[in-house]
mmCIF file with all atom_site columns, C-alpha atoms and ligand atoms in Angstrom:
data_model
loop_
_atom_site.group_PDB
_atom_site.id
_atom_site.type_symbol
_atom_site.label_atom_id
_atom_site.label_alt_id
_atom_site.label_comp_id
_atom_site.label_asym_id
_atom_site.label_entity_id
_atom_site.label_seq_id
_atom_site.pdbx_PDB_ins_code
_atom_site.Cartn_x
_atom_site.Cartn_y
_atom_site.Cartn_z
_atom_site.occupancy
_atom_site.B_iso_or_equiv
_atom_site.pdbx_formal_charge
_atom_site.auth_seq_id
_atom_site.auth_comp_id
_atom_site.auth_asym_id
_atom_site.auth_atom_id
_atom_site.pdbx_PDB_model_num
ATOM   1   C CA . UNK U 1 1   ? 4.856   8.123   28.442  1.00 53.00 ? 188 UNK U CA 1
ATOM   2   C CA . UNK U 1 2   ? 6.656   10.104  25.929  1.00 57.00 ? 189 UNK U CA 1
ATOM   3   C CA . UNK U 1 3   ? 4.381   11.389  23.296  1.00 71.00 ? 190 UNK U CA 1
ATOM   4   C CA . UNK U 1 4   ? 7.391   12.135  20.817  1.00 86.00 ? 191 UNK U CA 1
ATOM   5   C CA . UNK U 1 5   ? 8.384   9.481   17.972  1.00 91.00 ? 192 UNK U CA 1
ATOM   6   C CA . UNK U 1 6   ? 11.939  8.923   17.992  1.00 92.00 ? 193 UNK U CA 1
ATOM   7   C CA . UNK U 1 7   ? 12.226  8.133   14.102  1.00 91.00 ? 194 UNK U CA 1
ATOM   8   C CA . UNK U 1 8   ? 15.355  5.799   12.948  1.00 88.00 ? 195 UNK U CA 1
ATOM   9   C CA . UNK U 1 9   ? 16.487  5.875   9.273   1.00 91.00 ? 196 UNK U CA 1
ATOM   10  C CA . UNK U 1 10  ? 18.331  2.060   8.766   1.00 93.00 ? 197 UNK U CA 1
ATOM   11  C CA . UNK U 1 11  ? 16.782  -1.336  7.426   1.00 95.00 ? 198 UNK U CA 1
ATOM   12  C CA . UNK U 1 12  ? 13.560  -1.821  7.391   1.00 96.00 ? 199 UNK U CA 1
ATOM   13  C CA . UNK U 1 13  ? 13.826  -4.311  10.491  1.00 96.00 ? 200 UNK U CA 1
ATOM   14  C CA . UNK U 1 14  ? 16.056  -1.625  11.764  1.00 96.00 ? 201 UNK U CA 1
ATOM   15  C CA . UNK U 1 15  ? 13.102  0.774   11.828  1.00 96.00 ? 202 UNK U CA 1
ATOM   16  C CA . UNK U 1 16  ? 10.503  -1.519  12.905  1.00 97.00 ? 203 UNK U CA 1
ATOM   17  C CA . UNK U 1 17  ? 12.570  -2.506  16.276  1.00 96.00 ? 204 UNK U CA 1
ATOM   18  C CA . UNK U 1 18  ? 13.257  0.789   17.034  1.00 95.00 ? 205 UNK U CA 1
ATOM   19  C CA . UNK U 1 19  ? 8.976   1.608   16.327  1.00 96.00 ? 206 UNK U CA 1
ATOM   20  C CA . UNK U 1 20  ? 8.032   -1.591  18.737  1.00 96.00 ? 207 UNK U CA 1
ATOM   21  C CA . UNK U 1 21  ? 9.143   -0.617  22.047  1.00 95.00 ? 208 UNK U CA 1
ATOM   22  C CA . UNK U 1 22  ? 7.620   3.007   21.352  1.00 95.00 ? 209 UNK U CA 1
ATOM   23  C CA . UNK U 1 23  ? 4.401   1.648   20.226  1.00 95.00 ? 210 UNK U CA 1
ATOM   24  C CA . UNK U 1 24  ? 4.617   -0.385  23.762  1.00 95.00 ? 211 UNK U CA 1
ATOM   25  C CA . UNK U 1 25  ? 5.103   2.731   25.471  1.00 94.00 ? 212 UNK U CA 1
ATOM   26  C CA . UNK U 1 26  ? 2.154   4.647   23.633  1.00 93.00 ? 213 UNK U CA 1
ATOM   27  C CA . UNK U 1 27  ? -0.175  1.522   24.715  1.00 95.00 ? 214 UNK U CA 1
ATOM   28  C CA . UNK U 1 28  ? 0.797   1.339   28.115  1.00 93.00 ? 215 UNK U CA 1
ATOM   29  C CA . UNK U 1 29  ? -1.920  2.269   30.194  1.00 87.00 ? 216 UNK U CA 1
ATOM   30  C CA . UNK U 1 30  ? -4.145  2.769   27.757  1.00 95.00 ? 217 UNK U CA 1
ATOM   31  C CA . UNK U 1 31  ? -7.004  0.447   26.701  1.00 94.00 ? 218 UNK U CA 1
ATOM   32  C CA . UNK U 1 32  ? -9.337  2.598   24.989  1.00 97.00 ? 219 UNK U CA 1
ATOM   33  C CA . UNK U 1 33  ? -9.792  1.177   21.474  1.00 97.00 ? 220 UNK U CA 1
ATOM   34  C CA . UNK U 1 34  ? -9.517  4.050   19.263  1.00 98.00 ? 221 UNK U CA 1
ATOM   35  C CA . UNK U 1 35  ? -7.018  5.734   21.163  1.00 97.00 ? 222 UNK U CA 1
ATOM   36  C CA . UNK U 1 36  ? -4.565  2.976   21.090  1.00 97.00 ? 223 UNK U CA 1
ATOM   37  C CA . UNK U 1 37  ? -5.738  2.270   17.323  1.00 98.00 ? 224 UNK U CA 1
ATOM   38  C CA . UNK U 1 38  ? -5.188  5.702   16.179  1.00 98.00 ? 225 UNK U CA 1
ATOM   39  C CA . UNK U 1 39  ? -1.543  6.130   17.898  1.00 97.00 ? 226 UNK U CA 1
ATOM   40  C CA . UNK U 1 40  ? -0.477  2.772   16.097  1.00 98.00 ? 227 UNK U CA 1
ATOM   41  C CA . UNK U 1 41  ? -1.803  3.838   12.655  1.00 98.00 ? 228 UNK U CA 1
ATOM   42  C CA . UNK U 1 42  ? -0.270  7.937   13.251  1.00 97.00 ? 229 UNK U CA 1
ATOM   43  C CA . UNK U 1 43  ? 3.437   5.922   14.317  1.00 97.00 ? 230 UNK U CA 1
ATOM   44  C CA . UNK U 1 44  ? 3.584   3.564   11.364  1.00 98.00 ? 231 UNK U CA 1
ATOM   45  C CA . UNK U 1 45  ? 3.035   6.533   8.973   1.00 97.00 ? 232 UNK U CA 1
ATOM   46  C CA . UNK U 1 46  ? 5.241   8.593   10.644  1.00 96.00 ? 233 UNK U CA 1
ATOM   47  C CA . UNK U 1 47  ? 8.240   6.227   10.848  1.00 96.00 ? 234 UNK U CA 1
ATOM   48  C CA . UNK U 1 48  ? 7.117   4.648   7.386   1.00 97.00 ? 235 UNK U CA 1
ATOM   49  C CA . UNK U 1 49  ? 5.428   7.603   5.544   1.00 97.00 ? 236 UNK U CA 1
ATOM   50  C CA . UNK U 1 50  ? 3.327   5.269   3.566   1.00 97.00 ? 237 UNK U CA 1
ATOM   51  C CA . UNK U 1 51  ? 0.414   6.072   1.525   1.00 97.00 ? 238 UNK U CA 1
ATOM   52  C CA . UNK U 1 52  ? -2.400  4.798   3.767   1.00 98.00 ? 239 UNK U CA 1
ATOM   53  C CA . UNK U 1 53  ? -2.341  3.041   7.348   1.00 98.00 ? 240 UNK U CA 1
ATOM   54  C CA . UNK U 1 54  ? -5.394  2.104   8.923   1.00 98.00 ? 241 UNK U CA 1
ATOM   55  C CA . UNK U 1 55  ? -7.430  -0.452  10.540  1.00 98.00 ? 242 UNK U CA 1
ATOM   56  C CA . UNK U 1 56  ? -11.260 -1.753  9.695   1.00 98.00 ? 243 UNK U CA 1
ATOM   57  C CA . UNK U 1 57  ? -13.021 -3.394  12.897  1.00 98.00 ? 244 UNK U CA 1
ATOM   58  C CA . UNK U 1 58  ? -15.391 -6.365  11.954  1.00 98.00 ? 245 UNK U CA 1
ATOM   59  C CA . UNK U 1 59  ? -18.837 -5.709  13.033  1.00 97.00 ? 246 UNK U CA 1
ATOM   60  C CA . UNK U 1 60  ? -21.310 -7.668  11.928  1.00 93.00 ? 247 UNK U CA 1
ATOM   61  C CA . UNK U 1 61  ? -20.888 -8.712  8.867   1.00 92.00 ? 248 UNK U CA 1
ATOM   62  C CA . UNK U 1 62  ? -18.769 -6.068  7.566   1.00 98.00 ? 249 UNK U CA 1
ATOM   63  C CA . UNK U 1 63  ? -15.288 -4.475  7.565   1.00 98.00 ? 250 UNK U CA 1
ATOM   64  C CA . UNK U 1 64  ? -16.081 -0.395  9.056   1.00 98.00 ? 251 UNK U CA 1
ATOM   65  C CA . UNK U 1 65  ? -13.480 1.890   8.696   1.00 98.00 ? 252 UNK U CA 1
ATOM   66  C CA . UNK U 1 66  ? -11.213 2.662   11.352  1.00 98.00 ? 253 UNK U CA 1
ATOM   67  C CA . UNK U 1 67  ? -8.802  5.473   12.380  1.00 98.00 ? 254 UNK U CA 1
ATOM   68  C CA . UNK U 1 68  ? -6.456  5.819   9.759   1.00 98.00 ? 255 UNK U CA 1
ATOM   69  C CA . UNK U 1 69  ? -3.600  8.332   8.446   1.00 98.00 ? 256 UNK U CA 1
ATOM   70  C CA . UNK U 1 70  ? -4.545  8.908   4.420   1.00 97.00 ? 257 UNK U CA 1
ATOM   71  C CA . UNK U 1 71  ? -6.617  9.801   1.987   1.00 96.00 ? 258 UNK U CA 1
ATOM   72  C CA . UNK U 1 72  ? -10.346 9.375   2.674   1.00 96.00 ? 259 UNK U CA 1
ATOM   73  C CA . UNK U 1 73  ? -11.079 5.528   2.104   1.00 96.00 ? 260 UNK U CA 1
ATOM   74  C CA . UNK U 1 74  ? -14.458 3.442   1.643   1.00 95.00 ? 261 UNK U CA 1
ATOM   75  C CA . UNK U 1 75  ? -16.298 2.883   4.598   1.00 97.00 ? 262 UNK U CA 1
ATOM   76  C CA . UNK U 1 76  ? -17.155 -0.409  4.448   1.00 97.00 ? 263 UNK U CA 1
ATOM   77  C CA . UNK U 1 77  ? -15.861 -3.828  2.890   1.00 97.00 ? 264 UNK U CA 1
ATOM   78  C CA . UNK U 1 78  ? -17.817 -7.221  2.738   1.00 97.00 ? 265 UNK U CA 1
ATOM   79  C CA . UNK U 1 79  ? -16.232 -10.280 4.344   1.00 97.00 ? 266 UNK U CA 1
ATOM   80  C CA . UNK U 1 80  ? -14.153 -11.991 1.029   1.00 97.00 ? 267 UNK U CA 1
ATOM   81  C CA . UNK U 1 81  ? -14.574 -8.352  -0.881  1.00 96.00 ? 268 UNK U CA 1
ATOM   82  C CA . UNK U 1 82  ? -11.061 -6.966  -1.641  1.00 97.00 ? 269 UNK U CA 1
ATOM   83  C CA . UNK U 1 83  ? -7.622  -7.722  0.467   1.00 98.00 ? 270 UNK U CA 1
ATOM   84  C CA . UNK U 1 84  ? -9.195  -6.840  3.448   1.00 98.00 ? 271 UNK U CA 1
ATOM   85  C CA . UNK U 1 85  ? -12.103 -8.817  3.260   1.00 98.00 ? 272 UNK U CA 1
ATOM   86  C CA . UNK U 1 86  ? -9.858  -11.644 1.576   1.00 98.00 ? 273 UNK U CA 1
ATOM   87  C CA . UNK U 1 87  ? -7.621  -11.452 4.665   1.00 98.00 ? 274 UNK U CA 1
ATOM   88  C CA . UNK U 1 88  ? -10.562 -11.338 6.553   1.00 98.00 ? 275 UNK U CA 1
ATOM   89  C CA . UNK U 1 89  ? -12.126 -14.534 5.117   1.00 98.00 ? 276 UNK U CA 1
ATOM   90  C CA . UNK U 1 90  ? -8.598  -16.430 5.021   1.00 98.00 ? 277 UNK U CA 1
ATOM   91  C CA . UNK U 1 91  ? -7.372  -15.388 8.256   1.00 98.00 ? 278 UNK U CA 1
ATOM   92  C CA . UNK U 1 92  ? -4.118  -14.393 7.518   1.00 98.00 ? 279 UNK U CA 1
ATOM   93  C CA . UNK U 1 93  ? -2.086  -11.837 6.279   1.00 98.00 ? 280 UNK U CA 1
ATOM   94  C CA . UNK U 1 94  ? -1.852  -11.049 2.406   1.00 98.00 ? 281 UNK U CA 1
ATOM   95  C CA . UNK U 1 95  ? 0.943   -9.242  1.125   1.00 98.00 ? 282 UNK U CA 1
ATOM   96  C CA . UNK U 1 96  ? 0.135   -7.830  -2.938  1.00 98.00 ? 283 UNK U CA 1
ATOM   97  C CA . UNK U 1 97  ? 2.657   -6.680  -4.990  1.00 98.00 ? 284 UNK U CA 1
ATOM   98  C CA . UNK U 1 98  ? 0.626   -5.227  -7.161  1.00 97.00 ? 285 UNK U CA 1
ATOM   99  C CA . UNK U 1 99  ? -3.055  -4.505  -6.367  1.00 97.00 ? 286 UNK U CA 1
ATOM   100 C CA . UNK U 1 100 ? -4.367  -4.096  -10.047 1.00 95.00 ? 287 UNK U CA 1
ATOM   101 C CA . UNK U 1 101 ? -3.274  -8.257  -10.536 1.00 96.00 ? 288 UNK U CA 1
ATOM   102 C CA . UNK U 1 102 ? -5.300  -8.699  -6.985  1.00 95.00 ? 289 UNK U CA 1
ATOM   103 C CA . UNK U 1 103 ? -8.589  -9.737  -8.627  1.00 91.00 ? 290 UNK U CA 1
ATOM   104 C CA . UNK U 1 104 ? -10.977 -8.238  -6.638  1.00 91.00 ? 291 UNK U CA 1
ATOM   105 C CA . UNK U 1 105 ? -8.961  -5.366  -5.408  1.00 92.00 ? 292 UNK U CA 1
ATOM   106 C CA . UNK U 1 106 ? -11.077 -2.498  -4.097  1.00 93.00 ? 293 UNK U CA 1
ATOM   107 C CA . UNK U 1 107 ? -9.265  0.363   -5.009  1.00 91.00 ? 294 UNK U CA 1
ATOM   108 C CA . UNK U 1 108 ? -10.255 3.632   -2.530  1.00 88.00 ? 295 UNK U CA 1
ATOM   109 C CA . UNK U 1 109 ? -7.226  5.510   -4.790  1.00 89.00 ? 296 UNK U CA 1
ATOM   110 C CA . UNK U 1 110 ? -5.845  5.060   -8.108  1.00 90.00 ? 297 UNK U CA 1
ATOM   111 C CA . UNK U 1 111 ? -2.835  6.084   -6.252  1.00 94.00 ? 298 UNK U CA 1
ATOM   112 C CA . UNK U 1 112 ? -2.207  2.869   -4.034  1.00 95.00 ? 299 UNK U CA 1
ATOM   113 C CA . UNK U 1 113 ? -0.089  0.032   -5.889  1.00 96.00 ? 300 UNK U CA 1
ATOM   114 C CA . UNK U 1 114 ? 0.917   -2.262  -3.291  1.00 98.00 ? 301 UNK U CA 1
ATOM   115 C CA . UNK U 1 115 ? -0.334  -3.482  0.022   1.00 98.00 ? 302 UNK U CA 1
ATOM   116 C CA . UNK U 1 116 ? -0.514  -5.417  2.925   1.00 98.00 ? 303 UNK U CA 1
ATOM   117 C CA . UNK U 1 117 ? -3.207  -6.288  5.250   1.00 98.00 ? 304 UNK U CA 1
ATOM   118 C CA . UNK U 1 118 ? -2.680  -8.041  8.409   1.00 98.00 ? 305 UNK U CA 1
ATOM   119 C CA . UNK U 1 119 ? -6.051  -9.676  10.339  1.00 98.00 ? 306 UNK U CA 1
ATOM   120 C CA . UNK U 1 120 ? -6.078  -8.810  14.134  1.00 98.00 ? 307 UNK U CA 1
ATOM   121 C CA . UNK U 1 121 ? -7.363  -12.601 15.288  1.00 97.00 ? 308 UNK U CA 1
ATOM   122 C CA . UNK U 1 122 ? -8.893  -12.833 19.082  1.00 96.00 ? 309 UNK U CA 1
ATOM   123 C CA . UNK U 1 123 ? -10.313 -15.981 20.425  1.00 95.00 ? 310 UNK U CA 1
ATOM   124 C CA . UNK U 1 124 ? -9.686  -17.563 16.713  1.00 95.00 ? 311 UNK U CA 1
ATOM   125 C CA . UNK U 1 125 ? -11.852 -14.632 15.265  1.00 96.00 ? 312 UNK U CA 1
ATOM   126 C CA . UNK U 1 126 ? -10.788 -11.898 13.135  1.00 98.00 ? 313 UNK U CA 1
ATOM   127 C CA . UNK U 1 127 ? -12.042 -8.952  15.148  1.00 98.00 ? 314 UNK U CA 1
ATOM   128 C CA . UNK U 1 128 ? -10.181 -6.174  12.852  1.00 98.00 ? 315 UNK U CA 1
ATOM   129 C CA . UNK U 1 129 ? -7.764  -5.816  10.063  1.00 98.00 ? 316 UNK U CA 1
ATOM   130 C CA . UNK U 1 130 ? -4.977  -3.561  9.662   1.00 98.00 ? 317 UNK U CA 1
ATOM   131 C CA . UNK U 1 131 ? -4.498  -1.984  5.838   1.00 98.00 ? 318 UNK U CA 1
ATOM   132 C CA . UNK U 1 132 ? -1.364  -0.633  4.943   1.00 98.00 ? 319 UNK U CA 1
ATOM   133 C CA . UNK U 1 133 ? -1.161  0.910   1.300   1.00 98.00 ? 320 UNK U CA 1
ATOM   134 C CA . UNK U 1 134 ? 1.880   2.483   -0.814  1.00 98.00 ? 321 UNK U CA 1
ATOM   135 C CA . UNK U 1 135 ? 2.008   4.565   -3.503  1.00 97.00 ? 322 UNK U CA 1
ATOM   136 C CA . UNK U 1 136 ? 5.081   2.394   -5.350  1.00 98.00 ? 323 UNK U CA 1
ATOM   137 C CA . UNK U 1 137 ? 4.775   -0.986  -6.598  1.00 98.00 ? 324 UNK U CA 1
ATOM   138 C CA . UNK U 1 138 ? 6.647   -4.147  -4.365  1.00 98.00 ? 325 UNK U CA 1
ATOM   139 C CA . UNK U 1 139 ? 7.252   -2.290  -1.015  1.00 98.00 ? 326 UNK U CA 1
ATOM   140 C CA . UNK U 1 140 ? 6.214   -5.267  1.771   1.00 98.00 ? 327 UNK U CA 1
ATOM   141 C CA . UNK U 1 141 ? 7.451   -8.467  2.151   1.00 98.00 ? 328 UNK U CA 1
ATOM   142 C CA . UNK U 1 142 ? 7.481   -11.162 4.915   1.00 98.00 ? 329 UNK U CA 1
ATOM   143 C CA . UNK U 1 143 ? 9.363   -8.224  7.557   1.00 98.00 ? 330 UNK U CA 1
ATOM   144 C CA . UNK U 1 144 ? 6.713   -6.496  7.305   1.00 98.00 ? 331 UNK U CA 1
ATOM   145 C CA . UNK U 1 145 ? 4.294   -9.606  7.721   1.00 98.00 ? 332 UNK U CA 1
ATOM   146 C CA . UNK U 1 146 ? 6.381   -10.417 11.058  1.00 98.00 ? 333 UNK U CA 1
ATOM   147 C CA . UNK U 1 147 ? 6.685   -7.048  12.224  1.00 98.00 ? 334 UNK U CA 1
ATOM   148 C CA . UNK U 1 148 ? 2.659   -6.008  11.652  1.00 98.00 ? 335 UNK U CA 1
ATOM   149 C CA . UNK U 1 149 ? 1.437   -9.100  13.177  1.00 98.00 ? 336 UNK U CA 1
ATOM   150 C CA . UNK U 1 150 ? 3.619   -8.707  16.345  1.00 97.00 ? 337 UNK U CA 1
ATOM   151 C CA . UNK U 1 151 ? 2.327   -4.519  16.354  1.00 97.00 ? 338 UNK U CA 1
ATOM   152 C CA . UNK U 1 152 ? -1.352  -5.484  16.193  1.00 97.00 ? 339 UNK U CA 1
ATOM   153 C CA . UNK U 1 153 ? -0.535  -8.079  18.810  1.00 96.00 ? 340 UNK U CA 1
ATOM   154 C CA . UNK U 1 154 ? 0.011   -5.969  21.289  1.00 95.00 ? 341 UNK U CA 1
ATOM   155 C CA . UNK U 1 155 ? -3.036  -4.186  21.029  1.00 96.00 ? 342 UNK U CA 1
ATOM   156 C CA . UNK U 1 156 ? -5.833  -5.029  23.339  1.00 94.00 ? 343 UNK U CA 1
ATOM   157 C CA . UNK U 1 157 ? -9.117  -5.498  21.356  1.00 94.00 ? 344 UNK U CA 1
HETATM 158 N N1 . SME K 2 .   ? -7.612  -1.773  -1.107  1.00 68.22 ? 488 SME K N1 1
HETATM 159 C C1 . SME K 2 .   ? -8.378  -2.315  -0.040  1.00 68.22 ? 488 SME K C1 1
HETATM 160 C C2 . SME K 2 .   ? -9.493  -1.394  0.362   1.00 68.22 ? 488 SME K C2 1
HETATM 161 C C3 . SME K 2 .   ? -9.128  -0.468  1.456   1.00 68.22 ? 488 SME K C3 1
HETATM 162 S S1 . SME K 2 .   ? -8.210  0.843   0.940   1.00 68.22 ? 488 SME K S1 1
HETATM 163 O O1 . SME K 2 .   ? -6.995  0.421   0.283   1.00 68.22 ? 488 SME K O1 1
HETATM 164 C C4 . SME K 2 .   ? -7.891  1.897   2.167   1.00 68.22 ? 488 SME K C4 1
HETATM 165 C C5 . SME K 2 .   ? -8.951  -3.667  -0.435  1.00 68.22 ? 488 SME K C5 1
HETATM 166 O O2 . SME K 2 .   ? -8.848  -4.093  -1.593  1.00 68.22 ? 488 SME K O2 1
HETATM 167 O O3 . SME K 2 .   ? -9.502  -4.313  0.435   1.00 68.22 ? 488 SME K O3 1
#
């Protein structure tokens, strides 16, 4: 396995395909949790640069924060709290234009003004969501819905 990101300037689908098969490679062989959760979170921001990337793991009855690439971050979200817990609760992925019209929106920085977070679903249960913040209003759209859920697919939970 290479350990070096080849990054690719183009579309934004563009940039995902050529992030997929890499992010295959960095799993393979691999099936230690945090490892492979940390390498997926350091090659989005890397390719993407975005604000925040990280993942929360359900336990219990909470959201706990993950590995991430960002600014420090609250700890821990209740189920139906915030996107993540709203993705969470809905099971599916919620893509927010602008967080301060999100009502609910738990803002870790004033800095974050759109976001998408995708829920990791095993067995029918969300075991883990991944958060993906940007610093500019409107950034993610259904690409990245398609793109995310197929990423967090391939990780084994
Ligand atoms: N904004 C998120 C909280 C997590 S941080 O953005 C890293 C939310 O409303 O759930």
């Amino acid at each position: 396995m290479a350990e070096d990101l080849q990054i690719h300037s183009g579309t934004k689908a563009e940039q995902y395909s050529s992030l997929l098969p890499q992010i295959k490679g960095l799993l393979e062989g691999e099936n230690d949790l945090i490892a492979n959760t940390a390498n997926v979170v350091a090659a989005l921001k890397e390719q993407f640069g975005w604000f925040w990337v990280g993942f929360y793991f359900v336990k219990n009855d909470e959201l706990v924060l993950g590995p991430f690439q960002g600014p420090v971050a609250c700890t821990r979200i209740k189920k139906g709290r915030g996107v993540c817990g709203s993705s969470w609760a809905q099971q599916q992925t919620l893509i927010v234009p602008d967080v301060e019209k999100f009502p609910g929106h738990i803002a870790c920085s004033s800095l974050s003004k759109s976001e998408i977070v995708v829920p990791v679903i095993r067995n029918k249960e969300v075991v883990a969501v991944l958060d993906v913040d940007s610093d500019a209003y409107d950034q993610f759209d259904t690409t990245d819905q398609q793109f995310l859920e197929e990423m967090v697919s391939l990780v084994n939970f």
